[in-house]
Amino acid sequence: MNATRPKKKLKRPPRLYFNLRSPFSWMGLRQLEERFPQAPDVIEYYPYWDPDEKTVAALEERDSGFHYTQMSKAKHLYILQDTKRLSARFGYTMAWPIDIDPWWERPHLAWLKARHLGREREFYTAVTAARWERGENICDAEVLRRVAESAGFDGDEMLAAAHDPELRAEGVDALAAAYDDDVFGIPYFKVGRHRFWGLDRVDAFLDELIPALEKAAESAPATPQEVPADLLNRVGAYDSDSAGGCG
Protein backbone atom coordinates (compact mmCIF):
# COMPACT_ATOMS: atom_id res chain seq x y z
CA MET A 1 0.00 0.00 0.00
CA ASN A 2 2.77 2.31 -0.96
CA ALA A 3 1.83 5.36 -3.03
CA THR A 4 5.04 5.11 -5.06
CA ARG A 5 4.54 2.40 -7.65
CA PRO A 6 6.62 1.44 -10.68
CA LYS A 7 5.59 3.14 -13.92
CA LYS A 8 6.31 0.03 -15.97
CA LYS A 9 3.54 -2.47 -15.27
CA LEU A 10 1.67 -5.31 -16.84
CA LYS A 11 -0.87 -4.29 -19.48
CA ARG A 12 -3.50 -4.67 -16.77
CA PRO A 13 -1.88 -4.16 -13.36
CA PRO A 14 -2.52 -6.91 -10.81
CA ARG A 15 -5.16 -5.99 -8.28
CA LEU A 16 -5.84 -6.86 -4.68
CA TYR A 17 -9.17 -6.15 -2.97
CA PHE A 18 -8.96 -5.93 0.81
CA ASN A 19 -11.36 -5.20 3.62
CA LEU A 20 -10.79 -3.90 7.14
CA ARG A 21 -13.74 -5.89 8.43
CA SER A 22 -12.65 -9.36 7.32
CA PRO A 23 -10.22 -11.46 9.40
CA PHE A 24 -9.40 -13.44 6.26
CA SER A 25 -8.42 -10.24 4.46
CA TRP A 26 -6.20 -9.26 7.39
CA MET A 27 -4.48 -12.65 7.49
CA GLY A 28 -4.37 -12.95 3.70
CA LEU A 29 -2.53 -9.66 3.26
CA ARG A 30 -0.13 -10.52 6.07
CA GLN A 31 0.62 -13.84 4.42
CA LEU A 32 1.05 -12.22 1.00
CA GLU A 33 3.42 -9.53 2.22
CA GLU A 34 5.40 -11.92 4.40
CA ARG A 35 5.95 -14.15 1.37
CA PHE A 36 6.36 -11.33 -1.15
CA PRO A 37 7.34 -8.08 0.66
CA GLN A 38 7.44 -6.07 -2.56
CA ALA A 39 3.73 -6.73 -3.20
CA PRO A 40 2.72 -3.10 -2.50
CA ASP A 41 5.14 -1.93 -5.18
CA VAL A 42 3.68 -4.04 -7.98
CA ILE A 43 0.04 -4.64 -7.00
CA GLU A 44 -2.78 -2.10 -6.94
CA TYR A 45 -4.63 -2.24 -3.61
CA TYR A 46 -8.36 -1.50 -3.63
CA PRO A 47 -10.51 -1.08 -0.50
CA TYR A 48 -13.78 -3.01 -0.44
CA TRP A 49 -16.47 -2.66 2.21
CA ASP A 50 -20.19 -2.90 2.98
CA PRO A 51 -21.47 0.41 1.52
CA ASP A 52 -23.90 2.72 3.27
CA GLU A 53 -27.09 3.97 1.61
CA LYS A 54 -25.38 6.99 0.06
CA THR A 55 -22.69 4.86 -1.53
CA VAL A 56 -25.25 2.29 -2.72
CA ALA A 57 -27.21 5.08 -4.40
CA ALA A 58 -24.06 6.38 -6.09
CA LEU A 59 -23.28 2.88 -7.37
CA GLU A 60 -26.80 2.48 -8.72
CA GLU A 61 -26.51 5.80 -10.56
CA ARG A 62 -23.63 4.39 -12.59
CA ASP A 63 -25.35 1.03 -13.18
CA SER A 64 -22.99 -0.68 -10.76
CA GLY A 65 -23.67 -2.79 -7.70
CA PHE A 66 -22.30 -4.98 -4.92
CA HIS A 67 -21.91 -8.75 -5.32
CA TYR A 68 -21.27 -9.61 -1.66
CA THR A 69 -24.18 -10.98 0.40
CA GLN A 70 -24.37 -11.07 4.18
CA MET A 71 -23.47 -14.37 5.81
CA SER A 72 -25.78 -16.57 7.82
CA LYS A 73 -25.46 -17.05 11.58
CA ALA A 74 -24.15 -20.57 10.97
CA LYS A 75 -21.37 -19.28 8.72
CA HIS A 76 -20.52 -16.52 11.19
CA LEU A 77 -20.14 -19.05 14.02
CA TYR A 78 -17.95 -21.21 11.79
CA ILE A 79 -15.75 -18.24 10.93
CA LEU A 80 -15.25 -17.46 14.61
CA GLN A 81 -13.85 -20.96 15.09
CA ASP A 82 -11.91 -21.04 11.84
CA THR A 83 -10.13 -17.74 12.39
CA LYS A 84 -9.07 -18.85 15.87
CA ARG A 85 -7.46 -21.96 14.33
CA LEU A 86 -5.81 -20.02 11.52
CA SER A 87 -4.42 -17.21 13.66
CA ALA A 88 -2.94 -19.80 16.05
CA ARG A 89 -1.37 -21.66 13.11
CA PHE A 90 0.21 -18.48 11.74
CA GLY A 91 1.32 -17.32 15.17
CA TYR A 92 -0.76 -14.14 15.01
CA THR A 93 -2.16 -12.48 18.11
CA MET A 94 -5.89 -12.02 17.55
CA ALA A 95 -8.77 -10.53 19.54
CA TRP A 96 -12.21 -10.71 17.94
CA PRO A 97 -13.76 -7.22 17.80
CA ILE A 98 -17.38 -6.36 18.53
CA ASP A 99 -18.84 -4.02 15.91
CA ILE A 100 -21.52 -1.70 17.25
CA ASP A 101 -23.43 0.18 14.51
CA PRO A 102 -20.45 -0.06 12.14
CA TRP A 103 -20.05 2.57 9.43
CA TRP A 104 -17.42 1.11 7.15
CA GLU A 105 -17.01 4.24 5.04
CA ARG A 106 -15.23 5.82 8.02
CA PRO A 107 -12.08 3.63 8.17
CA HIS A 108 -11.97 2.75 4.45
CA LEU A 109 -12.22 6.32 3.22
CA ALA A 110 -9.65 7.27 5.85
CA TRP A 111 -7.37 4.69 4.18
CA LEU A 112 -7.94 6.48 0.86
CA LYS A 113 -7.01 9.76 2.57
CA ALA A 114 -3.83 8.14 3.90
CA ARG A 115 -3.02 6.99 0.37
CA HIS A 116 -3.31 10.58 -0.84
CA LEU A 117 -0.78 11.44 1.86
CA GLY A 118 1.50 8.64 0.68
CA ARG A 119 1.17 6.84 4.02
CA GLU A 120 -1.49 4.19 3.51
CA ARG A 121 0.78 1.42 4.78
CA GLU A 122 1.23 3.14 8.12
CA PHE A 123 -2.49 3.71 8.44
CA TYR A 124 -3.35 0.15 7.43
CA THR A 125 -0.87 -1.30 9.92
CA ALA A 126 -2.22 0.84 12.75
CA VAL A 127 -5.89 0.23 12.08
CA THR A 128 -5.59 -3.53 11.55
CA ALA A 129 -3.53 -3.87 14.72
CA ALA A 130 -6.26 -2.00 16.59
CA ARG A 131 -9.02 -4.17 15.16
CA TRP A 132 -7.47 -7.63 15.03
CA GLU A 133 -4.83 -7.57 17.75
CA ARG A 134 -6.68 -5.47 20.35
CA GLY A 135 -10.32 -6.06 19.35
CA GLU A 136 -11.15 -2.35 19.00
CA ASN A 137 -14.14 -0.91 17.14
CA ILE A 138 -12.41 0.98 14.32
CA CYS A 139 -15.72 2.40 13.07
CA ASP A 140 -16.06 4.38 16.28
CA ALA A 141 -14.96 7.96 15.67
CA GLU A 142 -12.93 8.37 18.84
CA VAL A 143 -11.25 5.00 18.44
CA LEU A 144 -10.27 5.78 14.85
CA ARG A 145 -9.06 9.24 15.85
CA ARG A 146 -6.82 7.78 18.54
CA VAL A 147 -5.49 5.06 16.25
CA ALA A 148 -4.78 7.56 13.48
CA GLU A 149 -3.01 9.95 15.82
CA SER A 150 -0.92 7.14 17.27
CA ALA A 151 0.37 6.56 13.73
CA GLY A 152 1.22 10.23 13.24
CA PHE A 153 -1.89 11.38 11.36
CA ASP A 154 -4.13 14.34 12.05
CA GLY A 155 -7.12 12.70 13.71
CA ASP A 156 -9.64 15.32 12.60
CA GLU A 157 -8.38 15.10 9.02
CA MET A 158 -8.77 11.33 8.92
CA LEU A 159 -12.28 11.43 10.39
CA ALA A 160 -13.29 14.08 7.86
CA ALA A 161 -12.43 11.72 5.00
CA ALA A 162 -15.82 9.97 5.21
CA HIS A 163 -17.53 13.29 4.52
CA ASP A 164 -15.23 14.48 1.73
CA PRO A 165 -17.11 14.43 -1.61
CA GLU A 166 -13.97 13.67 -3.63
CA LEU A 167 -12.96 10.77 -1.39
CA ARG A 168 -16.54 9.55 -1.43
CA ALA A 169 -16.42 9.52 -5.23
CA GLU A 170 -13.07 7.74 -5.15
CA GLY A 171 -14.57 5.14 -2.85
CA VAL A 172 -17.44 4.60 -5.29
CA ASP A 173 -14.86 4.14 -8.05
CA ALA A 174 -13.14 1.43 -5.98
CA LEU A 175 -16.39 -0.44 -5.33
CA ALA A 176 -17.43 -0.10 -8.97
CA ALA A 177 -14.08 -1.61 -10.00
CA ALA A 178 -14.78 -4.48 -7.62
CA TYR A 179 -18.19 -5.00 -9.20
CA ASP A 180 -16.65 -5.02 -12.68
CA ASP A 181 -14.03 -7.53 -11.49
CA ASP A 182 -16.81 -9.78 -10.09
CA VAL A 183 -15.54 -9.48 -6.53
CA PHE A 184 -17.88 -11.38 -4.20
CA GLY A 185 -15.59 -12.10 -1.26
CA ILE A 186 -12.39 -10.94 0.40
CA PRO A 187 -9.44 -11.13 -0.04
CA TYR A 188 -9.66 -11.21 -3.81
CA PHE A 189 -6.65 -11.16 -6.14
CA LYS A 190 -6.51 -10.63 -9.88
CA VAL A 191 -3.68 -10.85 -12.40
CA GLY A 192 -4.58 -10.79 -16.09
CA ARG A 193 -7.60 -13.01 -16.61
CA HIS A 194 -6.81 -15.07 -13.50
CA ARG A 195 -8.81 -14.49 -10.32
CA PHE A 196 -8.18 -15.88 -6.85
CA TRP A 197 -10.51 -15.68 -3.87
CA GLY A 198 -9.61 -16.31 -0.28
CA LEU A 199 -6.74 -16.67 2.13
CA ASP A 200 -5.98 -20.13 0.79
CA ARG A 201 -5.30 -18.72 -2.70
CA VAL A 202 -2.33 -16.54 -1.79
CA ASP A 203 0.21 -19.03 -3.13
CA ALA A 204 -1.79 -19.68 -6.31
CA PHE A 205 -1.91 -15.92 -6.90
CA LEU A 206 1.84 -15.62 -6.45
CA ASP A 207 2.42 -18.59 -8.74
CA GLU A 208 0.62 -16.65 -11.48
CA LEU A 209 1.84 -13.17 -10.57
CA ILE A 210 5.58 -13.71 -10.37
CA PRO A 211 6.10 -15.21 -13.86
CA ALA A 212 3.92 -12.41 -15.26
CA LEU A 213 6.09 -9.78 -13.55
CA GLU A 214 9.26 -11.43 -14.77
CA LYS A 215 7.98 -11.52 -18.33
CA ALA A 216 6.84 -7.88 -18.20
CA ALA A 217 10.17 -6.71 -16.77
CA GLU A 218 12.17 -8.63 -19.37
CA SER A 219 10.12 -7.31 -22.28
CA ALA A 220 10.09 -3.69 -21.12
CA PRO A 221 13.34 -2.78 -19.30
CA ALA A 222 12.74 0.06 -16.89
CA THR A 223 14.86 2.69 -15.20
CA PRO A 224 15.77 2.24 -11.54
CA GLN A 225 13.00 4.67 -10.61
CA GLU A 226 10.35 2.60 -12.38
CA VAL A 227 10.93 -0.86 -10.88
CA PRO A 228 12.62 -1.81 -7.59
CA ALA A 229 16.26 -2.45 -8.46
CA ASP A 230 16.32 -5.98 -7.07
CA LEU A 231 12.83 -7.00 -8.21
CA LEU A 232 13.97 -9.73 -10.60
CA ASN A 233 16.32 -11.10 -7.97
CA ARG A 234 13.51 -11.38 -5.45
CA VAL A 235 10.35 -12.26 -7.34
CA GLY A 236 10.95 -15.98 -7.06
CA ALA A 237 11.73 -15.93 -3.37
CA TYR A 238 8.68 -16.50 -1.25
CA ASP A 239 7.48 -19.10 1.19
CA SER A 240 4.55 -21.36 0.34
CA ASP A 241 2.71 -22.51 3.43
CA SER A 242 -0.79 -21.11 3.52
CA ALA A 243 -4.13 -22.22 4.92
CA GLY A 244 -7.74 -21.87 3.90
CA GLY A 245 -10.45 -19.39 4.65
CA CYS A 246 -12.17 -16.48 3.01
CA GLY A 247 -14.60 -13.80 4.00
mmCIF file of C-alpha atoms in Angstrom:
data_model
loop_
_atom_site.group_PDB
_atom_site.id
_atom_site.type_symbol
_atom_site.label_atom_id
_atom_site.label_comp_id
_atom_site.label_asym_id
_atom_site.label_seq_id
_atom_site.Cartn_x
_atom_site.Cartn_y
_atom_site.Cartn_z
ATOM 1 C CA MET A 1 0.000 0.000 0.000
ATOM 2 C CA ASN A 2 2.772 2.309 -0.964
ATOM 3 C CA ALA A 3 1.826 5.358 -3.026
ATOM 4 C CA THR A 4 5.038 5.113 -5.063
ATOM 5 C CA ARG A 5 4.539 2.395 -7.653
ATOM 6 C CA PRO A 6 6.618 1.440 -10.680
ATOM 7 C CA LYS A 7 5.594 3.141 -13.915
ATOM 8 C CA LYS A 8 6.305 0.026 -15.970
ATOM 9 C CA LYS A 9 3.541 -2.475 -15.269
ATOM 10 C CA LEU A 10 1.674 -5.306 -16.844
ATOM 11 C CA LYS A 11 -0.871 -4.292 -19.479
ATOM 12 C CA ARG A 12 -3.502 -4.674 -16.768
ATOM 13 C CA PRO A 13 -1.883 -4.162 -13.361
ATOM 14 C CA PRO A 14 -2.517 -6.913 -10.808
ATOM 15 C CA ARG A 15 -5.161 -5.987 -8.278
ATOM 16 C CA LEU A 16 -5.844 -6.865 -4.682
ATOM 17 C CA TYR A 17 -9.166 -6.153 -2.969
ATOM 18 C CA PHE A 18 -8.955 -5.928 0.813
ATOM 19 C CA ASN A 19 -11.363 -5.200 3.620
ATOM 20 C CA LEU A 20 -10.787 -3.896 7.140
ATOM 21 C CA ARG A 21 -13.745 -5.888 8.432
ATOM 22 C CA SER A 22 -12.654 -9.361 7.315
ATOM 23 C CA PRO A 23 -10.225 -11.457 9.400
ATOM 24 C CA PHE A 24 -9.401 -13.445 6.262
ATOM 25 C CA SER A 25 -8.421 -10.243 4.464
ATOM 26 C CA TRP A 26 -6.195 -9.264 7.391
ATOM 27 C CA MET A 27 -4.485 -12.647 7.494
ATOM 28 C CA GLY A 28 -4.366 -12.947 3.696
ATOM 29 C CA LEU A 29 -2.528 -9.655 3.265
ATOM 30 C CA ARG A 30 -0.126 -10.519 6.070
ATOM 31 C CA GLN A 31 0.620 -13.845 4.418
ATOM 32 C CA LEU A 32 1.047 -12.219 0.996
ATOM 33 C CA GLU A 33 3.416 -9.526 2.219
ATOM 34 C CA GLU A 34 5.404 -11.921 4.400
ATOM 35 C CA ARG A 35 5.955 -14.145 1.367
ATOM 36 C CA PHE A 36 6.357 -11.326 -1.147
ATOM 37 C CA PRO A 37 7.336 -8.082 0.660
ATOM 38 C CA GLN A 38 7.439 -6.067 -2.562
ATOM 39 C CA ALA A 39 3.727 -6.729 -3.204
ATOM 40 C CA PRO A 40 2.721 -3.098 -2.495
ATOM 41 C CA ASP A 41 5.145 -1.928 -5.182
ATOM 42 C CA VAL A 42 3.684 -4.042 -7.983
ATOM 43 C CA ILE A 43 0.040 -4.636 -7.002
ATOM 44 C CA GLU A 44 -2.777 -2.097 -6.945
ATOM 45 C CA TYR A 45 -4.630 -2.244 -3.611
ATOM 46 C CA TYR A 46 -8.363 -1.502 -3.629
ATOM 47 C CA PRO A 47 -10.506 -1.084 -0.496
ATOM 48 C CA TYR A 48 -13.781 -3.008 -0.437
ATOM 49 C CA TRP A 49 -16.471 -2.661 2.206
ATOM 50 C CA ASP A 50 -20.192 -2.904 2.976
ATOM 51 C CA PRO A 51 -21.472 0.410 1.522
ATOM 52 C CA ASP A 52 -23.901 2.721 3.270
ATOM 53 C CA GLU A 53 -27.094 3.973 1.613
ATOM 54 C CA LYS A 54 -25.383 6.991 0.063
ATOM 55 C CA THR A 55 -22.694 4.855 -1.526
ATOM 56 C CA VAL A 56 -25.246 2.293 -2.721
ATOM 57 C CA ALA A 57 -27.214 5.078 -4.402
ATOM 58 C CA ALA A 58 -24.056 6.376 -6.092
ATOM 59 C CA LEU A 59 -23.277 2.875 -7.372
ATOM 60 C CA GLU A 60 -26.801 2.484 -8.721
ATOM 61 C CA GLU A 61 -26.510 5.801 -10.562
ATOM 62 C CA ARG A 62 -23.634 4.387 -12.587
ATOM 63 C CA ASP A 63 -25.346 1.027 -13.180
ATOM 64 C CA SER A 64 -22.990 -0.683 -10.763
ATOM 65 C CA GLY A 65 -23.672 -2.790 -7.698
ATOM 66 C CA PHE A 66 -22.300 -4.979 -4.922
ATOM 67 C CA HIS A 67 -21.907 -8.754 -5.317
ATOM 68 C CA TYR A 68 -21.265 -9.607 -1.661
ATOM 69 C CA THR A 69 -24.176 -10.976 0.399
ATOM 70 C CA GLN A 70 -24.370 -11.067 4.185
ATOM 71 C CA MET A 71 -23.466 -14.368 5.813
ATOM 72 C CA SER A 72 -25.776 -16.568 7.816
ATOM 73 C CA LYS A 73 -25.465 -17.047 11.580
ATOM 74 C CA ALA A 74 -24.149 -20.568 10.974
ATOM 75 C CA LYS A 75 -21.374 -19.278 8.723
ATOM 76 C CA HIS A 76 -20.525 -16.523 11.191
ATOM 77 C CA LEU A 77 -20.140 -19.048 14.017
ATOM 78 C CA TYR A 78 -17.952 -21.213 11.795
ATOM 79 C CA ILE A 79 -15.748 -18.237 10.932
ATOM 80 C CA LEU A 80 -15.245 -17.460 14.609
ATOM 81 C CA GLN A 81 -13.847 -20.957 15.086
ATOM 82 C CA ASP A 82 -11.911 -21.043 11.842
ATOM 83 C CA THR A 83 -10.127 -17.741 12.392
ATOM 84 C CA LYS A 84 -9.068 -18.850 15.870
ATOM 85 C CA ARG A 85 -7.462 -21.958 14.332
ATOM 86 C CA LEU A 86 -5.811 -20.019 11.520
ATOM 87 C CA SER A 87 -4.423 -17.210 13.662
ATOM 88 C CA ALA A 88 -2.942 -19.796 16.048
ATOM 89 C CA ARG A 89 -1.370 -21.655 13.107
ATOM 90 C CA PHE A 90 0.208 -18.476 11.738
ATOM 91 C CA GLY A 91 1.325 -17.315 15.174
ATOM 92 C CA TYR A 92 -0.761 -14.136 15.007
ATOM 93 C CA THR A 93 -2.161 -12.476 18.109
ATOM 94 C CA MET A 94 -5.887 -12.021 17.554
ATOM 95 C CA ALA A 95 -8.771 -10.526 19.535
ATOM 96 C CA TRP A 96 -12.209 -10.713 17.939
ATOM 97 C CA PRO A 97 -13.762 -7.220 17.800
ATOM 98 C CA ILE A 98 -17.383 -6.362 18.529
ATOM 99 C CA ASP A 99 -18.841 -4.022 15.910
ATOM 100 C CA ILE A 100 -21.520 -1.699 17.249
ATOM 101 C CA ASP A 101 -23.430 0.176 14.512
ATOM 102 C CA PRO A 102 -20.455 -0.060 12.139
ATOM 103 C CA TRP A 103 -20.053 2.567 9.435
ATOM 104 C CA TRP A 104 -17.417 1.110 7.147
ATOM 105 C CA GLU A 105 -17.006 4.243 5.041
ATOM 106 C CA ARG A 106 -15.232 5.817 8.019
ATOM 107 C CA PRO A 107 -12.082 3.627 8.167
ATOM 108 C CA HIS A 108 -11.966 2.747 4.455
ATOM 109 C CA LEU A 109 -12.223 6.324 3.219
ATOM 110 C CA ALA A 110 -9.650 7.270 5.847
ATOM 111 C CA TRP A 111 -7.375 4.689 4.179
ATOM 112 C CA LEU A 112 -7.943 6.475 0.860
ATOM 113 C CA LYS A 113 -7.011 9.755 2.565
ATOM 114 C CA ALA A 114 -3.830 8.135 3.900
ATOM 115 C CA ARG A 115 -3.024 6.993 0.372
ATOM 116 C CA HIS A 116 -3.307 10.580 -0.842
ATOM 117 C CA LEU A 117 -0.779 11.445 1.860
ATOM 118 C CA GLY A 118 1.503 8.644 0.675
ATOM 119 C CA ARG A 119 1.166 6.836 4.023
ATOM 120 C CA GLU A 120 -1.491 4.188 3.510
ATOM 121 C CA ARG A 121 0.779 1.421 4.780
ATOM 122 C CA GLU A 122 1.233 3.136 8.120
ATOM 123 C CA PHE A 123 -2.494 3.705 8.437
ATOM 124 C CA TYR A 124 -3.353 0.154 7.431
ATOM 125 C CA THR A 125 -0.866 -1.296 9.918
ATOM 126 C CA ALA A 126 -2.215 0.841 12.745
ATOM 127 C CA VAL A 127 -5.894 0.229 12.078
ATOM 128 C CA THR A 128 -5.594 -3.531 11.545
ATOM 129 C CA ALA A 129 -3.525 -3.869 14.718
ATOM 130 C CA ALA A 130 -6.255 -2.003 16.591
ATOM 131 C CA ARG A 131 -9.022 -4.169 15.165
ATOM 132 C CA TRP A 132 -7.471 -7.627 15.035
ATOM 133 C CA GLU A 133 -4.829 -7.570 17.749
ATOM 134 C CA ARG A 134 -6.681 -5.472 20.346
ATOM 135 C CA GLY A 135 -10.319 -6.056 19.346
ATOM 136 C CA GLU A 136 -11.152 -2.347 18.998
ATOM 137 C CA ASN A 137 -14.144 -0.908 17.140
ATOM 138 C CA ILE A 138 -12.414 0.983 14.320
ATOM 139 C CA CYS A 139 -15.720 2.399 13.066
ATOM 140 C CA ASP A 140 -16.064 4.378 16.284
ATOM 141 C CA ALA A 141 -14.962 7.957 15.670
ATOM 142 C CA GLU A 142 -12.927 8.370 18.845
ATOM 143 C CA VAL A 143 -11.246 4.996 18.437
ATOM 144 C CA LEU A 144 -10.270 5.777 14.852
ATOM 145 C CA ARG A 145 -9.057 9.238 15.849
ATOM 146 C CA ARG A 146 -6.823 7.779 18.541
ATOM 147 C CA VAL A 147 -5.485 5.055 16.251
ATOM 148 C CA ALA A 148 -4.776 7.562 13.480
ATOM 149 C CA GLU A 149 -3.013 9.954 15.820
ATOM 150 C CA SER A 150 -0.917 7.140 17.271
ATOM 151 C CA ALA A 151 0.374 6.556 13.728
ATOM 152 C CA GLY A 152 1.219 10.232 13.243
ATOM 153 C CA PHE A 153 -1.889 11.379 11.358
ATOM 154 C CA ASP A 154 -4.127 14.343 12.052
ATOM 155 C CA GLY A 155 -7.118 12.697 13.709
ATOM 156 C CA ASP A 156 -9.644 15.316 12.596
ATOM 157 C CA GLU A 157 -8.382 15.103 9.015
ATOM 158 C CA MET A 158 -8.768 11.328 8.921
ATOM 159 C CA LEU A 159 -12.277 11.429 10.394
ATOM 160 C CA ALA A 160 -13.285 14.079 7.859
ATOM 161 C CA ALA A 161 -12.427 11.716 4.998
ATOM 162 C CA ALA A 162 -15.817 9.966 5.209
ATOM 163 C CA HIS A 163 -17.526 13.287 4.522
ATOM 164 C CA ASP A 164 -15.230 14.482 1.730
ATOM 165 C CA PRO A 165 -17.106 14.431 -1.611
ATOM 166 C CA GLU A 166 -13.967 13.665 -3.627
ATOM 167 C CA LEU A 167 -12.956 10.767 -1.386
ATOM 168 C CA ARG A 168 -16.543 9.554 -1.434
ATOM 169 C CA ALA A 169 -16.422 9.519 -5.234
ATOM 170 C CA GLU A 170 -13.067 7.737 -5.154
ATOM 171 C CA GLY A 171 -14.573 5.135 -2.854
ATOM 172 C CA VAL A 172 -17.438 4.598 -5.289
ATOM 173 C CA ASP A 173 -14.861 4.137 -8.055
ATOM 174 C CA ALA A 174 -13.141 1.435 -5.977
ATOM 175 C CA LEU A 175 -16.386 -0.435 -5.332
ATOM 176 C CA ALA A 176 -17.427 -0.095 -8.968
ATOM 177 C CA ALA A 177 -14.082 -1.609 -10.000
ATOM 178 C CA ALA A 178 -14.783 -4.483 -7.618
ATOM 179 C CA TYR A 179 -18.187 -5.000 -9.197
ATOM 180 C CA ASP A 180 -16.653 -5.024 -12.683
ATOM 181 C CA ASP A 181 -14.035 -7.532 -11.486
ATOM 182 C CA ASP A 182 -16.811 -9.775 -10.091
ATOM 183 C CA VAL A 183 -15.542 -9.484 -6.533
ATOM 184 C CA PHE A 184 -17.879 -11.381 -4.204
ATOM 185 C CA GLY A 185 -15.586 -12.097 -1.257
ATOM 186 C CA ILE A 186 -12.385 -10.936 0.398
ATOM 187 C CA PRO A 187 -9.443 -11.128 -0.041
ATOM 188 C CA TYR A 188 -9.658 -11.211 -3.812
ATOM 189 C CA PHE A 189 -6.654 -11.165 -6.135
ATOM 190 C CA LYS A 190 -6.505 -10.627 -9.877
ATOM 191 C CA VAL A 191 -3.683 -10.852 -12.402
ATOM 192 C CA GLY A 192 -4.581 -10.789 -16.085
ATOM 193 C CA ARG A 193 -7.604 -13.014 -16.605
ATOM 194 C CA HIS A 194 -6.811 -15.073 -13.503
ATOM 195 C CA ARG A 195 -8.813 -14.494 -10.321
ATOM 196 C CA PHE A 196 -8.182 -15.877 -6.850
ATOM 197 C CA TRP A 197 -10.513 -15.679 -3.870
ATOM 198 C CA GLY A 198 -9.612 -16.306 -0.280
ATOM 199 C CA LEU A 199 -6.737 -16.669 2.131
ATOM 200 C CA ASP A 200 -5.977 -20.128 0.789
ATOM 201 C CA ARG A 201 -5.303 -18.725 -2.697
ATOM 202 C CA VAL A 202 -2.329 -16.541 -1.794
ATOM 203 C CA ASP A 203 0.207 -19.031 -3.129
ATOM 204 C CA ALA A 204 -1.787 -19.676 -6.309
ATOM 205 C CA PHE A 205 -1.914 -15.918 -6.898
ATOM 206 C CA LEU A 206 1.844 -15.622 -6.448
ATOM 207 C CA ASP A 207 2.423 -18.588 -8.743
ATOM 208 C CA GLU A 208 0.617 -16.651 -11.482
ATOM 209 C CA LEU A 209 1.839 -13.168 -10.568
ATOM 210 C CA ILE A 210 5.584 -13.713 -10.367
ATOM 211 C CA PRO A 211 6.101 -15.209 -13.859
ATOM 212 C CA ALA A 212 3.921 -12.410 -15.263
ATOM 213 C CA LEU A 213 6.087 -9.778 -13.550
ATOM 214 C CA GLU A 214 9.261 -11.435 -14.773
ATOM 215 C CA LYS A 215 7.977 -11.521 -18.329
ATOM 216 C CA ALA A 216 6.839 -7.878 -18.197
ATOM 217 C CA ALA A 217 10.173 -6.711 -16.768
ATOM 218 C CA GLU A 218 12.169 -8.630 -19.367
ATOM 219 C CA SER A 219 10.121 -7.315 -22.278
ATOM 220 C CA ALA A 220 10.090 -3.691 -21.116
ATOM 221 C CA PRO A 221 13.339 -2.775 -19.299
ATOM 222 C CA ALA A 222 12.743 0.063 -16.890
ATOM 223 C CA THR A 223 14.860 2.689 -15.201
ATOM 224 C CA PRO A 224 15.773 2.243 -11.536
ATOM 225 C CA GLN A 225 12.997 4.666 -10.606
ATOM 226 C CA GLU A 226 10.351 2.596 -12.376
ATOM 227 C CA VAL A 227 10.933 -0.857 -10.884
ATOM 228 C CA PRO A 228 12.617 -1.808 -7.586
ATOM 229 C CA ALA A 229 16.262 -2.454 -8.457
ATOM 230 C CA ASP A 230 16.323 -5.983 -7.073
ATOM 231 C CA LEU A 231 12.831 -7.003 -8.211
ATOM 232 C CA LEU A 232 13.970 -9.727 -10.602
ATOM 233 C CA ASN A 233 16.315 -11.097 -7.971
ATOM 234 C CA ARG A 234 13.512 -11.376 -5.453
ATOM 235 C CA VAL A 235 10.351 -12.263 -7.341
ATOM 236 C CA GLY A 236 10.947 -15.975 -7.063
ATOM 237 C CA ALA A 237 11.734 -15.927 -3.371
ATOM 238 C CA TYR A 238 8.685 -16.502 -1.251
ATOM 239 C CA ASP A 239 7.480 -19.101 1.191
ATOM 240 C CA SER A 240 4.552 -21.358 0.340
ATOM 241 C CA ASP A 241 2.709 -22.508 3.427
ATOM 242 C CA SER A 242 -0.792 -21.114 3.518
ATOM 243 C CA ALA A 243 -4.127 -22.219 4.917
ATOM 244 C CA GLY A 244 -7.745 -21.868 3.899
ATOM 245 C CA GLY A 245 -10.446 -19.391 4.651
ATOM 246 C CA CYS A 246 -12.169 -16.485 3.006
ATOM 247 C CA GLY A 247 -14.597 -13.799 4.002
#
